[in-house]
Amino acid sequence: MTTADLRVVMMVANDVTNDSRVRKEAAALAETGAEVTVLGVSASGLPSREMLDGALIVRVAVPFSLREERKRSRKARRDWRPPLVGYRYRSTYVARSQRIQAELKELKSDTGHAIARAKAGKSNPLKFKAGVATRLLRKSRWQAAQKATWVRKGVGNKADAPFKFGWRAYDGVIHRLPWPAPWRKLHPEALDLEIAFGDLIDRLEPDVVHAHDMHVIGVATRAAGRAKLRGRNLKVVYDAHEYVAGLSRYGARTRRSIAAWANHEREYIGDADKVITVSPAIARTLRKDHRLDHEPTVIMNTPNPVDVSVEVSDIRSRIGLSAEVPLLVYSGGVTRARGIHTAVQALVDLPDAHLAVVCVPGVATDAVRELQAQAATLEVQDRLHCLDPVKPDEVVAFLRTADVGLIPILPYPSHEMALPNKLFEYAFAGLPVVVSNMPSMKEFVDRTRIGEVFVAADAHDLASKVRTVLGDLDAYRERVADPGYQQEVSWTGQADKLRALYGELVGRQLGVVQPGGRAIKKQRRLLLGPVNSAGQAWLWATALEREVPDLKAESLTTGSGAFDFRVHRTGTYRQYRSDLRWQLELTAYALREVTHVLFEAGRPMFGQQRGQMWTHDVPMLDQAGIKHGLVFHGSEIRDPAQHRAQYQWSPFRNADDELTVRLQAANDLMRRHLEGYEGPVFVTTPDLLEFVDDGIWLPLTVDLDAFASSAPVLEREVPVVLHAPSASALKGSVYVDPVLTDLDARGLIKYQRVQGVPHSELAEMVRTADIVVDQLLLGSYGVFACEAMAAGRVTVGHIADPVRDLLPTDLPIAEATPDDLTEVIERLVAERDSARKIADAGPEYVRELHDGRRSVEVLLPFLSDEQSLDGR
């Protein structure tokens, strides 16, 4: 197995965007030439893919059905009340009350109308008295219902209190118990992730599956077990980002919840081939707790040196603070356990200092609002700045103008063992640190002397240590900038350790063969698809390889293959729409080998969800340095409204026709996506240049040898006239059929009408026909007309004058419209010598414009850009 054959699938239960550890590890392995796929959870609920430093990030839509069912059943149990006691939903009580009010108002209305009729003498006295009695009964009924509703609500409220108290008491006890804590019951989302990722891992058949954090360790080890059934040895790497059993408790993260996750980790960690973690203390504890054969490898979550040089605005400029004002910064997650409220409290003792909190995931959270409320209470709100996070690779550069980095985390077992990523981010940003006295951090800071340590949760001590650092800031900065220290906290060394661990796992050394993770491509390779309309993608690819020896080109189709056009790569409709394995294999191939992509008909190349267009693939190709362009064949870009305005016989003359409405909607959508697209746009027929700004005519290509015919033209007494529309409504068959059927009935011609036959069968019919009628409505010519001309047949169609004017040479197609088709066919049959001249000119015309050479000339400027070669 070569490095390029190594397949690694990483998993994480987030969307990867802000998980710097996942991103860096994926990039480090991609640099070895391994094929790295990272499976994450889509935050938007929509699947997506992107390239990141050579790794393919796949965000999967996970519905979390099991988790939601647990929530639903839990709520149903807690909402239960005895029958007819109260209302389960407040809306039910409101609706019932409003119904009663409406009925009482209607009763008043009926009474008013009855009295008015009686005064006017329009009512029978006996009927009036009966109505009074009826209304009194109705009133009594609804008043009783009103009272009953009020009583039921009151009884329900009284009964509600003990039920709610009981559940609170139950929660108060159960959530404090670390046993029993069955993870399958408490965290069914772990099985939701199995449903989302498990089958996909099986189909991807990786060599190594890398589980990031405790949420997906079960998914990884179960995949390895299934692989053994198939005779494969799938290696498992478990990456413990934290000490799970000692996680900080807040909100829904109770002692019981944490214990359940710890049980999940405990059940599967022994099946992992390698375990890695973030600090020596966690490594020692994991080995002891789980009786591991080997101590986990420590790969610290340190920054990547390349992130330091990223050009972004700095934090001081963002908040508008002058250089002489002391600026403290905290960057990371904002929860009570992170101790940021201690830093806010410390501002009282630091009257000249400001505190900037870079909030992950963002400012709009309850925890951040609590900090802002605390600052207002302490009257330091003007010196607290809460900011949304920047991109992971921008953090170090963004923080560089602060003075001191803070890590005020509170005592929890996981915190006591942690060396947080932000500790190293501060170092690369050149910031001395002030950290709480968690053992691992205290040991590190005391040894390196890059800052000071304060007593956790002690705001006065924090302020004192900040003053110490600010009082000798240059000395602390000098120690932070020491090359030896910088090397110790650099990701470069950690990445080497990760690659060494993987080398040991797979039995060979893994070195950096493609810096930056981008595949080194020595040869230009074009991928065209995914339509292969009328076999054109295959013909262009073949012509390119014939005319440009150092270039490889492939065509792709994801259709039914009903017309048996030749193609290099195929995929079924199901694969294209829903088979993620097929999609990812094609994506991985393209990212590894392809330098140029041409999208046909505006469709994405690597799989399509409903509503997606080629623009879905563009960011990924841009990130991979793959150049791309578009090819339009016809109806997908031919604007029906514009065509209707310009062409007398337009098939879109009826704007309300179902086909016209559908094509117009699709066309409008296509144009919205086309706005701002910067790649070249090719069109296959000259008339389409009117519908595409800055379009480039890419001539259709025909295999002349396949259509060469020795059959004589118009020598039969009754000539054969062929009409084989690919789309009857667009080709004008409604006009062609009656004319040719009538001429056939008169014995003037023999009419052959075919549609939907295999291309090879149609080609034989073209070669043996005398006259081929193409289309009468669109005003241009396409593949079928080119094939008829290549076969030396008399070709008939409607070619608008503006289109003929665009052509470099005379087009040998007999002009006909719905108005004069009868006369044209009669003239061709009568004046056979003139008709044969038209037929004889066909092959030469096709040889000049449509044998592939002109198409290659048009494509070469697009393909000559070698920015994708050699990893550039």
Coordinates of N, CA, C and O in Angstrom, one line a residue, residues 17 50 289 361 430 481 584 630 647 673 679 864:
T17 N -16.3 23.4 11.5 CA -15.9 24.8 11.2 C -15.0 25.4 12.2 O -14.0 26.0 11.9
E50 N -16.7 20.5 1.5 CA -15.7 21.5 1.1 C -14.4 20.9 1.3 O -14.2 19.9 2.0
D289 N -7.5 4.6 34.4 CA -9.0 4.3 34.6 C -9.4 3.1 33.7 O -10.3 2.4 34.1
P361 N -19.8 30.0 20.9 CA -19.9 30.2 19.4 C -20.3 31.6 18.9 O -20.3 31.9 17.7
G430 N 1.9 36.2 21.0 CA 2.9 37.0 21.7 C 2.4 37.5 23.1 O 2.9 38.5 23.6
A481 N 8.4 34.9 23.4 CA 8.9 34.9 22.1 C 10.2 34.1 21.9 O 10.7 33.9 20.8
L584 N -18.7 10.7 -3.0 CA -17.5 10.9 -2.3 C -16.3 10.3 -3.1 O -15.2 10.9 -3.1
L630 N -18.5 26.4 -17.6 CA -19.8 25.9 -17.8 C -20.0 25.6 -19.3 O -19.4 26.3 -20.1
Y647 N -38.2 35.4 -32.2 CA -38.4 34.4 -33.2 C -39.9 34.2 -33.5 O -40.7 33.9 -32.6
H673 N -28.3 32.1 -10.6 CA -27.0 31.4 -10.2 C -25.9 31.9 -11.1 O -24.7 31.9 -10.6
G679 N -16.3 32.0 -14.0 CA -15.7 31.0 -15.0 C -16.2 31.2 -16.4 O -17.2 31.9 -16.6
S864 N -5.2 25.9 -20.9 CA -3.8 26.3 -20.9 C -3.4 26.9 -19.5 O -2.2 26.9 -19.2

